[in-house]
Tab-separated table of C-alpha atoms in Angstrom:
chain	number	residue	atom	x	y	z
H	270	UNK	CA	-65.821	48.625	45.527
H	271	UNK	CA	-64.216	46.621	42.827
H	272	UNK	CA	-61.656	43.651	43.317
H	273	UNK	CA	-58.800	44.875	41.262
H	274	UNK	CA	-56.986	41.529	41.628
H	275	UNK	CA	-59.965	39.644	40.091
H	276	UNK	CA	-60.086	42.302	37.200
H	277	UNK	CA	-56.469	41.748	36.503
H	278	UNK	CA	-56.618	37.933	36.643
H	279	UNK	CA	-59.472	38.118	34.059
H	280	UNK	CA	-57.241	39.970	31.747
H	281	UNK	CA	-54.256	37.550	32.263
H	282	UNK	CA	-56.591	34.576	31.771
H	283	UNK	CA	-57.701	36.053	28.402
H	284	UNK	CA	-54.198	36.184	27.013
H	285	UNK	CA	-53.051	32.856	28.603
H	286	UNK	CA	-55.992	30.916	26.971
H	287	UNK	CA	-54.198	31.357	23.538
H	288	UNK	CA	-52.111	28.295	22.619
H	289	UNK	CA	-48.656	28.896	24.132
H	290	UNK	CA	-45.839	26.501	23.050
H	291	UNK	CA	-42.483	26.566	24.337
H	292	UNK	CA	-40.833	26.455	27.777
H	293	UNK	CA	-41.920	28.435	30.693
H	294	UNK	CA	-40.192	31.742	31.556
H	295	UNK	CA	-39.229	30.467	35.105
H	296	UNK	CA	-40.682	30.534	38.549
H	297	UNK	CA	-42.578	33.529	39.545
H	298	UNK	CA	-43.297	34.800	36.021
H	299	UNK	CA	-46.513	34.549	34.148
H	300	UNK	CA	-46.293	34.807	30.338
H	301	UNK	CA	-47.685	33.439	27.071
H	302	UNK	CA	-46.106	32.805	23.650
H	303	UNK	CA	-48.250	32.122	20.623
H	304	UNK	CA	-45.543	32.615	18.223
H	305	UNK	CA	-47.540	35.014	16.037
H	306	UNK	CA	-45.865	37.904	14.474
H	307	UNK	CA	-47.578	40.539	16.626
H	308	UNK	CA	-46.317	41.950	19.802
H	309	UNK	CA	-49.404	41.688	21.836
H	310	UNK	CA	-49.529	37.914	21.219
H	311	UNK	CA	-46.319	37.079	22.981
H	312	UNK	CA	-45.489	38.659	26.341
H	313	UNK	CA	-44.953	38.771	30.175
H	314	UNK	CA	-48.118	39.288	32.214
H	315	UNK	CA	-46.788	39.402	35.654
H	316	UNK	CA	-43.739	38.769	37.893
H	317	UNK	CA	-43.696	38.029	41.686
H	318	UNK	CA	-42.394	40.655	44.109
H	319	UNK	CA	-39.309	38.649	44.628
H	320	UNK	CA	-38.306	38.478	41.031
H	321	UNK	CA	-35.127	40.091	39.626
H	322	UNK	CA	-36.505	42.192	36.722
H	323	UNK	CA	-33.290	42.364	34.736
H	324	UNK	CA	-32.812	38.634	35.192
H	325	UNK	CA	-36.250	37.944	33.867
H	326	UNK	CA	-35.808	40.322	30.952
H	327	UNK	CA	-32.727	38.448	29.890
H	328	UNK	CA	-34.703	35.131	29.954
H	329	UNK	CA	-37.472	36.729	28.238
H	330	UNK	CA	-35.116	38.003	25.284
H	331	UNK	CA	-34.119	34.301	24.779
H	332	UNK	CA	-37.777	32.936	25.291
H	333	UNK	CA	-39.098	35.217	22.659
H	334	UNK	CA	-36.166	35.298	20.281
H	335	UNK	CA	-37.192	36.208	16.782
H	336	UNK	CA	-40.523	37.485	17.902
H	337	UNK	CA	-42.036	40.942	18.764
H	338	UNK	CA	-43.281	40.801	22.502
H	339	UNK	CA	-44.617	42.902	25.175
H	340	UNK	CA	-44.287	43.218	29.035
H	341	UNK	CA	-47.541	44.359	30.797
H	342	UNK	CA	-47.000	46.455	33.815
H	343	UNK	CA	-50.117	46.476	36.032
H	344	UNK	CA	-51.346	47.655	39.506
H	345	UNK	CA	-49.830	44.657	41.264
H	346	UNK	CA	-46.522	44.667	39.442
H	347	UNK	CA	-43.466	45.053	41.715
H	348	UNK	CA	-42.682	48.613	42.615
H	349	UNK	CA	-40.257	50.066	40.213
H	350	UNK	CA	-40.875	47.654	37.277
H	351	UNK	CA	-41.603	50.319	34.818
H	352	UNK	CA	-38.550	52.485	35.852
H	353	UNK	CA	-36.286	49.327	35.672
H	354	UNK	CA	-37.645	48.425	32.109
H	355	UNK	CA	-37.010	51.951	30.969
H	356	UNK	CA	-33.438	51.951	32.406
H	357	UNK	CA	-32.832	48.828	30.427
H	358	UNK	CA	-33.934	50.603	27.296
H	359	UNK	CA	-37.375	49.125	26.980
H	360	UNK	CA	-39.987	51.559	25.236
H	361	UNK	CA	-43.364	52.382	26.542
H	362	UNK	CA	-45.515	51.478	23.729
H	363	UNK	CA	-49.003	52.503	25.128
H	364	UNK	CA	-51.036	52.975	28.409
H	365	UNK	CA	-54.492	51.955	29.141
H	366	UNK	CA	-56.915	52.299	31.958
H	367	UNK	CA	-58.292	49.236	33.783
H	368	UNK	CA	-62.106	49.997	33.968
H	369	UNK	CA	-64.869	48.331	35.749
H	370	UNK	CA	-68.695	48.577	36.101
H	371	UNK	CA	-71.333	46.906	38.246
H	372	UNK	CA	-73.410	44.656	35.919
H	373	UNK	CA	-76.532	45.596	37.944
H	374	UNK	CA	-76.551	49.047	36.313
H	375	UNK	CA	-76.057	47.726	32.707
H	376	UNK	CA	-78.889	48.049	30.357
H	377	UNK	CA	-79.449	47.077	26.641
H	378	UNK	CA	-79.644	49.970	24.375
H	379	UNK	CA	-81.424	49.401	21.095
H	380	UNK	CA	-78.924	48.749	18.240
H	381	UNK	CA	-78.267	51.259	15.648
H	382	UNK	CA	-80.640	51.232	12.638
H	383	UNK	CA	-80.013	48.401	10.325
H	384	UNK	CA	-77.507	46.662	12.843
H	385	UNK	CA	-78.012	43.335	14.339
H	386	UNK	CA	-76.129	41.980	17.355
H	387	UNK	CA	-75.293	38.317	17.226
H	388	UNK	CA	-73.603	36.085	19.707
H	389	UNK	CA	-71.468	33.173	18.421
H	390	UNK	CA	-70.058	30.410	20.612
H	391	UNK	CA	-67.237	27.802	19.997
H	392	UNK	CA	-65.293	28.349	16.846
H	393	UNK	CA	-68.088	29.302	14.496
H	394	UNK	CA	-67.160	31.897	11.934
H	395	UNK	CA	-63.853	32.456	13.523
H	396	UNK	CA	-62.021	33.227	10.381
H	397	UNK	CA	-64.445	36.024	9.181
H	398	UNK	CA	-64.612	37.420	12.746
H	399	UNK	CA	-60.992	37.748	13.107
H	400	UNK	CA	-60.577	39.284	9.565
H	401	UNK	CA	-63.221	41.851	10.415
H	402	UNK	CA	-61.511	43.193	13.513
H	403	UNK	CA	-57.869	42.806	12.414
H	404	UNK	CA	-57.600	46.123	10.487
H	405	UNK	CA	-58.929	48.068	13.409
H	406	UNK	CA	-55.937	46.697	15.482
H	407	UNK	CA	-53.438	47.232	12.789
H	408	UNK	CA	-52.895	43.516	12.482
H	409	UNK	CA	-51.312	42.603	9.034
H	410	UNK	CA	-53.497	40.530	6.615
H	411	UNK	CA	-50.723	37.662	6.584
H	412	UNK	CA	-51.283	37.290	10.444
H	413	UNK	CA	-55.030	36.896	10.187
H	414	UNK	CA	-55.140	33.104	9.312
H	415	UNK	CA	-52.692	31.927	12.024
H	416	UNK	CA	-54.427	34.362	14.477
H	417	UNK	CA	-57.927	32.910	13.617
H	418	UNK	CA	-56.288	29.275	14.151
H	419	UNK	CA	-55.155	30.522	17.438
H	420	UNK	CA	-58.619	31.644	18.472
H	421	UNK	CA	-59.950	28.251	17.435
H	422	UNK	CA	-57.419	26.547	19.707
H	423	UNK	CA	-58.013	28.712	22.760
H	424	UNK	CA	-58.304	26.562	25.941
H	425	UNK	CA	-61.666	28.428	26.819
H	426	UNK	CA	-63.207	28.260	23.419
H	427	UNK	CA	-65.937	25.869	24.781
H	428	UNK	CA	-65.930	27.440	28.263
H	429	UNK	CA	-66.463	30.839	29.468
H	430	UNK	CA	-65.583	32.519	26.204
H	431	UNK	CA	-68.344	34.121	23.958
H	432	UNK	CA	-67.881	36.170	20.808
H	433	UNK	CA	-70.302	38.887	19.565
H	434	UNK	CA	-70.619	40.548	16.095
H	435	UNK	CA	-72.470	43.309	14.671
H	436	UNK	CA	-74.073	42.716	11.211
H	437	UNK	CA	-74.987	45.068	8.652
H	438	UNK	CA	-76.697	43.559	5.560
H	439	UNK	CA	-75.011	40.256	6.368
H	440	UNK	CA	-71.530	41.646	6.813
H	441	UNK	CA	-69.600	42.047	10.089
H	442	UNK	CA	-69.071	45.582	10.883
H	443	UNK	CA	-68.202	45.244	14.619
H	444	UNK	CA	-66.790	42.616	17.175
H	445	UNK	CA	-66.237	42.040	20.855
H	446	UNK	CA	-65.341	39.113	22.914
H	447	UNK	CA	-66.460	37.999	26.587
H	448	UNK	CA	-64.444	36.029	28.886
H	449	UNK	CA	-66.635	35.100	31.981
H	450	UNK	CA	-64.562	33.961	34.843
H	451	UNK	CA	-64.826	33.972	38.702
H	452	UNK	CA	-67.679	36.472	38.645
H	453	UNK	CA	-65.985	38.946	36.268
H	454	UNK	CA	-67.209	39.580	32.681
H	455	UNK	CA	-64.081	40.695	30.774
H	456	UNK	CA	-64.557	42.503	27.611
H	457	UNK	CA	-61.965	42.313	24.749
H	458	UNK	CA	-61.450	42.776	20.946
H	459	UNK	CA	-63.994	45.611	20.702
H	460	UNK	CA	-63.902	46.847	17.212
H	461	UNK	CA	-66.116	48.947	14.632
H	462	UNK	CA	-65.428	49.080	10.918
H	463	UNK	CA	-64.316	52.595	10.020
H	464	UNK	CA	-67.390	53.181	7.822
H	465	UNK	CA	-69.781	52.531	10.678
H	466	UNK	CA	-68.169	54.465	13.587
H	467	UNK	CA	-70.150	56.944	15.623
H	468	UNK	CA	-73.406	55.053	15.258
H	469	UNK	CA	-73.208	53.309	18.754
H	470	UNK	CA	-72.166	49.910	17.676
H	471	UNK	CA	-69.315	49.545	20.094
H	472	UNK	CA	-71.837	50.525	22.819
H	473	UNK	CA	-74.410	47.895	21.704
H	474	UNK	CA	-71.784	45.282	21.402
H	475	UNK	CA	-70.247	45.973	24.889
H	476	UNK	CA	-73.568	46.054	26.559
H	477	UNK	CA	-74.739	42.819	24.944
H	478	UNK	CA	-71.539	41.150	26.086
H	479	UNK	CA	-71.934	42.516	29.557
H	480	UNK	CA	-75.494	41.275	29.860
H	481	UNK	CA	-74.580	37.849	28.596
H	482	UNK	CA	-71.773	37.873	31.352
H	483	UNK	CA	-74.344	38.681	33.918
H	484	UNK	CA	-76.728	35.842	32.710
H	485	UNK	CA	-73.710	33.658	33.373
H	486	UNK	CA	-73.483	34.879	36.835
H	487	UNK	CA	-70.939	37.640	36.752
H	488	UNK	CA	-71.585	40.728	38.844
H	489	UNK	CA	-68.577	43.020	37.721
H	490	UNK	CA	-67.531	43.863	34.078
H	491	UNK	CA	-64.111	45.024	33.110
H	492	UNK	CA	-62.079	46.126	30.102
H	493	UNK	CA	-58.943	47.982	29.253
H	494	UNK	CA	-59.336	51.317	27.498
H	495	UNK	CA	-57.025	53.853	25.931
H	496	UNK	CA	-58.485	56.061	23.219
H	497	UNK	CA	-62.008	54.805	23.765
H	498	UNK	CA	-62.067	55.605	27.530
H	499	UNK	CA	-64.667	58.449	27.031
H	500	UNK	CA	-67.055	55.950	25.431
H	501	UNK	CA	-66.891	53.768	28.484
H	502	UNK	CA	-67.183	56.681	30.916
H	503	UNK	CA	-70.553	57.453	29.253
H	504	UNK	CA	-71.556	53.738	29.813
H	505	UNK	CA	-70.838	54.000	33.497
H	506	UNK	CA	-67.392	52.332	33.679
H	507	UNK	CA	-64.967	53.616	36.291
H	508	UNK	CA	-61.170	53.566	36.135
H	509	UNK	CA	-59.640	51.503	38.814
H	510	UNK	CA	-56.008	51.134	37.748
H	511	UNK	CA	-53.480	51.839	35.103
H	512	UNK	CA	-51.787	49.350	32.703
H	513	UNK	CA	-48.636	50.154	30.832
H	514	UNK	CA	-47.341	48.181	27.890
H	515	UNK	CA	-43.566	48.026	27.145
H	516	UNK	CA	-42.777	46.690	23.683
H	517	UNK	CA	-39.729	44.809	22.520
H	518	UNK	CA	-38.681	44.028	18.814
H	519	UNK	CA	-37.178	40.939	17.644
């Protein structure tokens, strides 16, 4: 029912839209390198079937020297990639489910009492938006300013990217981002402030972003879920693939 290739391509496009200085990782390798001190912001997204994984790993260690970085192993990664990385002493940091939903079935639940869902485009309010979600993702305070700058310099900031925030008494208490591309509405950066969890804010934000994607012409929604998978199950998302994240230290 769902085109997994398009779902994964949306995910890769999201990460590649961050500014990525430096040389490429070589033919057949898709990656990104923001230079930020956060593993998720530097990494390998995909390697071709013909790629020599140990050789790519050697090049990556040089390419990302001095930075934490990751290697995403997805449904179209060469068979045996995960096992090969583990044999080379890479550590599996986390696993997530690639989930999808038909946008025809998405509805807009009323926001929780006292909460207002707002869509923002371009680079308006990026600093406050990033600062609000950073603690929920374990992002150090020192990384917030350069990360906000990276968001401002994304290649899709005036294209298919939209940001959403939940406001309570004027303060941001939840975030999400939408990347609409090739008929797919990708959901990213979903967060809720610790003091506001359990109220339905994440559901309201995700629904608002999915409906905005539908208005932009998308027919399918997708996201990657770990601990929050039950929430998305209740919304009607289905698991379509697994995504494993291998982390490397500087």
